Coordinates of C-alpha atoms and ligand atoms in Angstrom, one line a residue:
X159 CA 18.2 12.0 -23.5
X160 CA 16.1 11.7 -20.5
X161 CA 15.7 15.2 -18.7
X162 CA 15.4 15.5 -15.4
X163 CA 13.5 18.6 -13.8
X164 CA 15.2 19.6 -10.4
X165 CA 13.9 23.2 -10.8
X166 CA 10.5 23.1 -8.8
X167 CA 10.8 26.2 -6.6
X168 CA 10.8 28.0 -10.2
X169 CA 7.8 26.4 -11.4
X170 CA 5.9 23.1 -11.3
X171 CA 4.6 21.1 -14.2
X172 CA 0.6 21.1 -14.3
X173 CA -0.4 17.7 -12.9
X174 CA -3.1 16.1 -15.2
X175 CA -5.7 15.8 -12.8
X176 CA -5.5 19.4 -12.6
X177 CA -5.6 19.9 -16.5
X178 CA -8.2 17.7 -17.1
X179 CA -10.4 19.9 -14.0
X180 CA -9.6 22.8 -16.2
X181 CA -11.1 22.1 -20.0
X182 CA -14.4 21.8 -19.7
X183 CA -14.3 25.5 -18.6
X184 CA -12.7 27.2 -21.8
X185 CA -15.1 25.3 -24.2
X186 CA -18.6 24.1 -22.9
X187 CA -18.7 26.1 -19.6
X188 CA -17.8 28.8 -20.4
X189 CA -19.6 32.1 -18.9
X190 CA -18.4 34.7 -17.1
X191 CA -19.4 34.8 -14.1
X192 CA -20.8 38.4 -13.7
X193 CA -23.7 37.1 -16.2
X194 CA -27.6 36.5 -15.1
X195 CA -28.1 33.6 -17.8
X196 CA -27.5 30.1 -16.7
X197 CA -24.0 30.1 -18.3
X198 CA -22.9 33.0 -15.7
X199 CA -24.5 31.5 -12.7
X200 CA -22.8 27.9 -13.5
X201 CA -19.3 30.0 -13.5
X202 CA -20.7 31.9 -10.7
X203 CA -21.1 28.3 -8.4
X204 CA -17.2 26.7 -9.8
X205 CA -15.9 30.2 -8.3
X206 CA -17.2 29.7 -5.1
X207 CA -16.8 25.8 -4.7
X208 CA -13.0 26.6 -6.1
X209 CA -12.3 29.2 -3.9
X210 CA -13.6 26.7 -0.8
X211 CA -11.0 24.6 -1.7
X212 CA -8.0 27.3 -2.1
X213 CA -9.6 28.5 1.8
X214 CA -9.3 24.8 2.7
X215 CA -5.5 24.8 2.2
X216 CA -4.8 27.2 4.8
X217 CA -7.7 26.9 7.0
X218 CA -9.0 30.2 5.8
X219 CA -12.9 31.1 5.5
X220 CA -13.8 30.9 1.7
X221 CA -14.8 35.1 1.8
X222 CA -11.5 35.4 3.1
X223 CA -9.7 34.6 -0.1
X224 CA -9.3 36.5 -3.3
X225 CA -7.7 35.8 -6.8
X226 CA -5.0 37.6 -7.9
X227 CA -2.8 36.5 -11.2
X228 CA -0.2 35.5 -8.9
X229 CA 2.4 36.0 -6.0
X230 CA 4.0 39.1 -7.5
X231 CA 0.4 40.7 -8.0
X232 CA -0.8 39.4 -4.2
X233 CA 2.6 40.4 -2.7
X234 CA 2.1 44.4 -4.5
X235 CA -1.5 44.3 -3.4
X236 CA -0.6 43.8 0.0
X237 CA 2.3 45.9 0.6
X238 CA 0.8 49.2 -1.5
X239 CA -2.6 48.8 -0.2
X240 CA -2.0 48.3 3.7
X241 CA 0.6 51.3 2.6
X242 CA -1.8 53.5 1.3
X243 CA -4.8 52.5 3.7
X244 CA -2.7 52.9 6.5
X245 CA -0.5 56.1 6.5
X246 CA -2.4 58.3 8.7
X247 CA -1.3 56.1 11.3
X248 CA 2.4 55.7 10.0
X249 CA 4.4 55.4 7.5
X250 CA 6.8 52.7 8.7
X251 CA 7.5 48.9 7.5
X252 CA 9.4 46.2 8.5
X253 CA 10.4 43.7 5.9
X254 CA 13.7 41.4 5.7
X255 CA 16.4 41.2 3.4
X256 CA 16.1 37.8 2.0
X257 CA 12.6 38.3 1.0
X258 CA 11.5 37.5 -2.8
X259 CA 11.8 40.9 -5.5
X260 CA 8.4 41.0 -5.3
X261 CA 8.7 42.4 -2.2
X262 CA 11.5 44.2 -2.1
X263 CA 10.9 45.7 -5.3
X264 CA 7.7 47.0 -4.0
X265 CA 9.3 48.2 -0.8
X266 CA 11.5 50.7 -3.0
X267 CA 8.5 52.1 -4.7
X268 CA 7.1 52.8 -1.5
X269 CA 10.6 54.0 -0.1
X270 CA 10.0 56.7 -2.9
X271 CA 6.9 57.7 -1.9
X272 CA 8.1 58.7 1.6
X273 CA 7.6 55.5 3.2
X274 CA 10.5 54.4 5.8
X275 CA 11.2 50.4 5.3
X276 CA 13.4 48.8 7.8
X277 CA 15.4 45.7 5.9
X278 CA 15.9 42.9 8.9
X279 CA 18.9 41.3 8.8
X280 CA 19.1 37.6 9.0
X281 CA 21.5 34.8 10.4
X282 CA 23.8 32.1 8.8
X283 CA 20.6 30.2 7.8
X284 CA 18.3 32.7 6.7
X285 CA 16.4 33.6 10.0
X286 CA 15.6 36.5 10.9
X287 CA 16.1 37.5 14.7
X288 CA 12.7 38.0 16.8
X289 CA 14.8 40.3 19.2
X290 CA 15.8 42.8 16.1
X291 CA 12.2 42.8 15.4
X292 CA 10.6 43.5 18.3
X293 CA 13.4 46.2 18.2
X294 CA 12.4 47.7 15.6
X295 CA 8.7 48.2 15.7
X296 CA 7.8 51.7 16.2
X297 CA 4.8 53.9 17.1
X298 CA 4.7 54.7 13.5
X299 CA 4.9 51.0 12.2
X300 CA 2.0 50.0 9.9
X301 CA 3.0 47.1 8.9
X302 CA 5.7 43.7 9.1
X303 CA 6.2 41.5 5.6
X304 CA 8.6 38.2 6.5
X305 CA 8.1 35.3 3.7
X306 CA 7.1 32.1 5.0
X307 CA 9.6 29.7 3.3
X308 CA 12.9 31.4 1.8
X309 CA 12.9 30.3 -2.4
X310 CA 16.4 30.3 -2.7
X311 CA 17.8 28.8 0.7
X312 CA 14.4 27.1 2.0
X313 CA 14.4 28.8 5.8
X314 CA 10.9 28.3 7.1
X315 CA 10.6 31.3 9.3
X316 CA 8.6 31.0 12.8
X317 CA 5.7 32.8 11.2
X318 CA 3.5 32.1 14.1
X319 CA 5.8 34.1 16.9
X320 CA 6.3 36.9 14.3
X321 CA 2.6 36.9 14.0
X322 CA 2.2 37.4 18.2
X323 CA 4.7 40.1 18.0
X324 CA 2.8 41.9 15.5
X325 CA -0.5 41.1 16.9
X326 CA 1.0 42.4 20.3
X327 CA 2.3 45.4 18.9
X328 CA -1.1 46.2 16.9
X329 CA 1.2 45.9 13.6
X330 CA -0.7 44.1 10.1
X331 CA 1.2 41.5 9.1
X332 CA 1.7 40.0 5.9
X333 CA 3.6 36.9 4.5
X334 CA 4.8 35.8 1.0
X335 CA 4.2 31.9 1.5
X336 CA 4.3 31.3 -2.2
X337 CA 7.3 28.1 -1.3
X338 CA 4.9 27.2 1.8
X339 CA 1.4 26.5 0.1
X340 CA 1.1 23.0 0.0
X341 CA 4.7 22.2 1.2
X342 CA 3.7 22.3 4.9
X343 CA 0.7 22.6 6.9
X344 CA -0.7 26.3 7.0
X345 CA -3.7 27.2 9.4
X346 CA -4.1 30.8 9.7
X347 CA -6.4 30.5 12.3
X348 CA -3.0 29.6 14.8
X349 CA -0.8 31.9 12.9
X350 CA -2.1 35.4 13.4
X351 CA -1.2 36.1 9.8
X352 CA -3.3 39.2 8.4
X353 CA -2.4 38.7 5.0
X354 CA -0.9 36.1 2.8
X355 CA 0.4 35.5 -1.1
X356 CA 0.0 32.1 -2.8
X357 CA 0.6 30.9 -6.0
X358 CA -0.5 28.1 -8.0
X359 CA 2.3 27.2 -10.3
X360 CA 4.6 26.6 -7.4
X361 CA 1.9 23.9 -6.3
X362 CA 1.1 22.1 -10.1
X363 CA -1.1 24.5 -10.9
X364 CA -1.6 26.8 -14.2
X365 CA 0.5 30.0 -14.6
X366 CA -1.0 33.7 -13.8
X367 CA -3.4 32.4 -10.9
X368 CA -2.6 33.0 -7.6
X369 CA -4.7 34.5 -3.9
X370 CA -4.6 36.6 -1.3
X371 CA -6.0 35.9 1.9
X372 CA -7.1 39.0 3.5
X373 CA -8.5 38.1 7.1
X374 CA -11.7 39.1 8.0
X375 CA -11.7 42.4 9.0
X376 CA -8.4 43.8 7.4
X377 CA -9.3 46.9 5.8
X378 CA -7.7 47.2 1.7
X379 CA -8.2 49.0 -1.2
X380 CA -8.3 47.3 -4.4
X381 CA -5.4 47.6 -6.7
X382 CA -7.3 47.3 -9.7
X383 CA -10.1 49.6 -11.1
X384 CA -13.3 48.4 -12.9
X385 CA -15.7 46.1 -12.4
X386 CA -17.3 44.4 -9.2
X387 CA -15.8 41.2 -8.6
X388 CA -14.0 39.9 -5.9
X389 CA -16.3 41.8 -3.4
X390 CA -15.2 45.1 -5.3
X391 CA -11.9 44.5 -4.6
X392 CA -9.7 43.2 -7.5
X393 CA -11.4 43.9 -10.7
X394 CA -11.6 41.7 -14.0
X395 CA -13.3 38.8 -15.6
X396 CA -12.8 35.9 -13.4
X397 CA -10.5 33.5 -15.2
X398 CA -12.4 30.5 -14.0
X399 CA -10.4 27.3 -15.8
X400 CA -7.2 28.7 -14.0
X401 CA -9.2 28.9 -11.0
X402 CA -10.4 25.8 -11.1
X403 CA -7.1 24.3 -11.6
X404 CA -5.5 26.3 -8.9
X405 CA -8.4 25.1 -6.7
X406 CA -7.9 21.5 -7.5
X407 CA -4.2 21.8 -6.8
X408 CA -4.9 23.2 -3.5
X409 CA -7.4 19.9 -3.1
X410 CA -4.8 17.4 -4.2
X411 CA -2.0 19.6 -2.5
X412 CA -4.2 19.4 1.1
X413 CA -5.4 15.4 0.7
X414 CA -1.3 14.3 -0.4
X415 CA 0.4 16.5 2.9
X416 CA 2.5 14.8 5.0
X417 CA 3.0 12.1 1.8
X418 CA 3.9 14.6 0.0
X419 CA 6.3 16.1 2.7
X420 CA 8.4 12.7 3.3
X421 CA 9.0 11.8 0.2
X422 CA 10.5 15.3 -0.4
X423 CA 12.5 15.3 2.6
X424 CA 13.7 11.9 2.6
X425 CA 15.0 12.7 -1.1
X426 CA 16.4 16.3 0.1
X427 CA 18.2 14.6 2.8
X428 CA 19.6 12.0 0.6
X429 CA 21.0 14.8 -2.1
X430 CA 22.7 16.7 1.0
X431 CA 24.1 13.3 2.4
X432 CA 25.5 11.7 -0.6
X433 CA 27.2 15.0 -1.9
X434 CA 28.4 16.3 1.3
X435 CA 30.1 12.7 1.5
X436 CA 31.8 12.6 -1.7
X437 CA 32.7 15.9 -2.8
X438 CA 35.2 18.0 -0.9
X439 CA 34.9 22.1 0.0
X440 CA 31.2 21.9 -0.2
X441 CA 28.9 23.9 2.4
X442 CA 25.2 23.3 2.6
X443 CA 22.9 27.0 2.2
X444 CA 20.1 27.1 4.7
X445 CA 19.4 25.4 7.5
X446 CA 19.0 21.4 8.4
X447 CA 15.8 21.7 10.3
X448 CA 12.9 24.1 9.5
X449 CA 13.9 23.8 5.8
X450 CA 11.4 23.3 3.1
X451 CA 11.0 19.8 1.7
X452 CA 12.2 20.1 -1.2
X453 CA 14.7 22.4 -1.0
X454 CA 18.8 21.8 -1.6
X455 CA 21.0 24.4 -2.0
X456 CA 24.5 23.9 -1.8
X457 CA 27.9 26.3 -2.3
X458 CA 31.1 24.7 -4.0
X459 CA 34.0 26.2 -3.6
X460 CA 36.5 27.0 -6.9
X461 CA 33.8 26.9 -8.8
X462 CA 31.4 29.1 -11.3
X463 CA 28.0 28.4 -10.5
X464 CA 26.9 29.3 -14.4
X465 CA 29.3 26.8 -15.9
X466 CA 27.9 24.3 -13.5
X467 CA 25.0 25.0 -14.7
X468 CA 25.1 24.7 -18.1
X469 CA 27.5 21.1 -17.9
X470 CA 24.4 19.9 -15.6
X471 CA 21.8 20.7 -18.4
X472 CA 23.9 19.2 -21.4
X473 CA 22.8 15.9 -19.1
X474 CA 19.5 16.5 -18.6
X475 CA 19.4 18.3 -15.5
X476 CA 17.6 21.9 -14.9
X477 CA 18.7 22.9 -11.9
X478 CA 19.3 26.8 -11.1
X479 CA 22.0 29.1 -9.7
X480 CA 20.5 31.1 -6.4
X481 CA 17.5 32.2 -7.9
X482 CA 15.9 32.5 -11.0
X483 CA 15.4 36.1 -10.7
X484 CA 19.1 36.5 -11.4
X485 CA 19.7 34.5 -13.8
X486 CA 21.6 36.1 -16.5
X487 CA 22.8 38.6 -14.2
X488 CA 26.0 38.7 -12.9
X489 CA 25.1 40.2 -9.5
X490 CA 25.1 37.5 -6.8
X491 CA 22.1 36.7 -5.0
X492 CA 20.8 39.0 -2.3
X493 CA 19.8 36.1 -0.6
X494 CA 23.4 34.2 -0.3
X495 CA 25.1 37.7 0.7
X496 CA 22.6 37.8 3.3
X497 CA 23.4 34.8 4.5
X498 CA 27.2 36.4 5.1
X499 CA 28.4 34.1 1.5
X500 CA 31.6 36.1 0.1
X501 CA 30.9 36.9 -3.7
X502 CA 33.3 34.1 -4.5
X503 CA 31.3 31.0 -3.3
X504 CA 28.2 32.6 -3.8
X505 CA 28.9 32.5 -7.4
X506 CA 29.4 28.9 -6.7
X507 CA 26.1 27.6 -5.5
X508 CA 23.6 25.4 -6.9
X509 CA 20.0 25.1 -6.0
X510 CA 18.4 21.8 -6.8
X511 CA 14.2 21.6 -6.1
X512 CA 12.7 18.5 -5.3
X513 CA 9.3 17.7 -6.2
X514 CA 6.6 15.4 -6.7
X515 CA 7.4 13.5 -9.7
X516 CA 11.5 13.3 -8.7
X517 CA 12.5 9.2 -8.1
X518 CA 15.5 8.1 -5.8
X519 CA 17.4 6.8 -9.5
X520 CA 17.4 11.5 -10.7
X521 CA 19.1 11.8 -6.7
X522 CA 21.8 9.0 -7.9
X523 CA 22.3 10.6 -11.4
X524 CA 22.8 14.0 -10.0
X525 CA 25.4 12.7 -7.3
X526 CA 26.9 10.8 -9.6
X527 CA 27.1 13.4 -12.7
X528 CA 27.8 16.3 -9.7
X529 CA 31.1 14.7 -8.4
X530 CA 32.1 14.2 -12.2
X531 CA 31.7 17.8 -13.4
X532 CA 32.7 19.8 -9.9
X533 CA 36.2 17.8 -10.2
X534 CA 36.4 19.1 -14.3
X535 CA 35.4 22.3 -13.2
X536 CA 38.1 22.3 -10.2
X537 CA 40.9 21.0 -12.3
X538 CA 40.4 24.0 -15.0
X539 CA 40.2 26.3 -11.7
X540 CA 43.4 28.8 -10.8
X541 CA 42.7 28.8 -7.7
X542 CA 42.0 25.0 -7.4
X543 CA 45.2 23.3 -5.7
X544 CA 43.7 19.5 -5.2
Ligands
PLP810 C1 7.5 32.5 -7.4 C2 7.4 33.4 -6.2 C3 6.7 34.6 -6.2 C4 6.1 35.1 -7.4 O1 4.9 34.4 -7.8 P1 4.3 34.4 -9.3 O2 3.0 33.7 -9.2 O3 5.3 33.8 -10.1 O4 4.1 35.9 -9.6 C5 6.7 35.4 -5.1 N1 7.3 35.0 -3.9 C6 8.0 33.8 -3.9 C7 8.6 33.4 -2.6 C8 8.1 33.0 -5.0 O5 8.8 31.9 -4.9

């Protein structure tokens, strides 16, 4: 059975131009980089040309990035550091409700260490409202975290007015744009970001690698302890063939773009056309514009999301239910209640991902092998009078 991957927001395969960057540096160069011989000083020069090209992505300077294992470690190191640094001058943040766990898991712990966090609602689409948070800055704010591009719904959030109102109101900011790296154009020299996560297994990278950009002059404390690297400031042996796999995915990510865009979004809009069209009770999640490439998430009524699931993988097709963070759980996504979803039909949405190696003929199988097993579902359904 041919199997068809519709699950790239999870994770991305690693693309082989990427792997093949990567194995010369687990067996032949091998040094650490912290070493005086030759072998060190070679591992010394891949870390700085690799993290040129991670800088490159986002129009960053190269000593403004730093590698972390991932988005979860970037997005902790942000939000407990600027905490910590900061909380002689306030102890106030400003977050949203729809932003990865990550975040709002890290928000908690800082919740119980007497740290006030604000939780911005958001609309129908997954935006949040530039009034509430201008509201809600206060002398005592420290800092404002919004994600970039939503992972469950795909909202693209106007990152660079955020970034003005925090700049105006003398607030860091930070943003999660794990989903945005290499999925639209990022220059943080027109954003007024202060911070922000990436990830390279969302962009067909290795696992376990990931950066935070740290603008110049943004004062942190690492989050690590131990040895020099990363300018003193997140400890640990450089793991350089991830690196230099993340950093080549960054390369191919910034030279393939707007290629890579619209063939994403003429696929996307194709899935949304096609099933809107032919299967009834069906609402779209997220918005139509400012709405990640690759991103299709949609909410069928009458319908258990998990059974749709599983009848979509005994065809081949991985697709995923909300987010992958609850999978197994029987909660419903904080992201779809957030959006104002009732439990009911948020049990019965379906997130489809779009990526790179998806054709036109896995769109037509889906549509086809959707409309099938929606009307089986429907016709075992109580509540389902069609
Ligand atoms: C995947 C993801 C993360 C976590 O990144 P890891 O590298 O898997 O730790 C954080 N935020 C968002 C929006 C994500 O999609």
């Amino acid at each position: 059975m041919k199997r068809r991957y519709l699950d790239y927001s999870a994770t991305t395969p690693v693309k082989k131009e990427v792997l093949e960057a990567m194995i010369p540096y687990f067996t032949e160069t091998f040094g650490n980089a912290s070493s005086i011989h030759t072998f060190g000083q070679i591992a010394k020069e891949v870390l700085t040309e690799s993290r040129k090209k991670v800088a490159n992505l986002i129009n960053a300077n190269e000593n403004e990035i730093f590698f972390t294992s991932g988005g979860t470690e970037s997005d902790n190191w942000a939000l407990k550091s600027i905490a910590k640094v900061n909380k002689n001058r306030g102890k106030h943040i400003i977050t949203s409700k729809i932003e990865h766990h990550a975040i709002l898991h890290s928000c908690e712990t800082l919740e119980s260490e007497g740290f006030e966090v604000t939780y911005l609602d958001v609309d129908e689409y997954g935006f949040i409202s530039l009034e509430d948070l201008k509201n809600a800055i206060r002398k005592d704010t420290i800092l404002i975290s919004i994600m970039y591009i939503n992972n469950e719904i795909g909202t693209v959030q106007n990152i660079e007015e955020i970034g003005k109102i925090a700049k105006d109101n003398n607030v860091i900011f930070h943003t999660d744009a794990v989903q945005a790296a290499g999925n639209i154009k990022i220059d943080v020299k027109e954003l007024n970001v202060d911070l922000l996560s990436m990830s390279s297994h969302k962009i067909y990278g290795p696992k376990g690698i990931g950066a935070l950009y740290i603008k110049r002059g943004t004062r942190i404390i690492p989050f690590m302890d131990g040895g020099a690297q990363e300018k003193k400031k997140r400890a640990g042996t450089e793991n350089i063939p991830a690196i230099v796999g993340f950093a080549k995915a960054c390369e191919i990510a910034k030279e393939n773009l707007d290629e890579h865009i619209n063939k994403l979004s003429v696929l996307r809009d194709d899935l949304i056309e096609k099933v809107s069209n032919s299967i009834d009770d069906v609402k779209v999640n997220g918005p139509r514009d400012n709405r990640h490439p690759g991103n299709v998430n949609f909410a069928f009524k009458y319908i258990e999301g998990e059974a749709l699931l599983l009848m979509l993988d005994a065809v081949g097709v991985a697709a995923s239910s909300g987010s992958a963070c609850t999978a197994g759980s029987l909660e419903p996504s904080h992201v779809l209640m957030s959006i104002g979803l009732g439990h009911e039909i948020a049990h019965g949405s379906l997130r489809l991902t779009i990526g790179d190696f998806t054709e036109e003929e896995d769109i037509d199988f889906i549509v086809e092998n959707l409309i099938r097993i929606v009307q089986t579902l429907r016709d075992m359904s109580p509540l389902y009078q069609g």
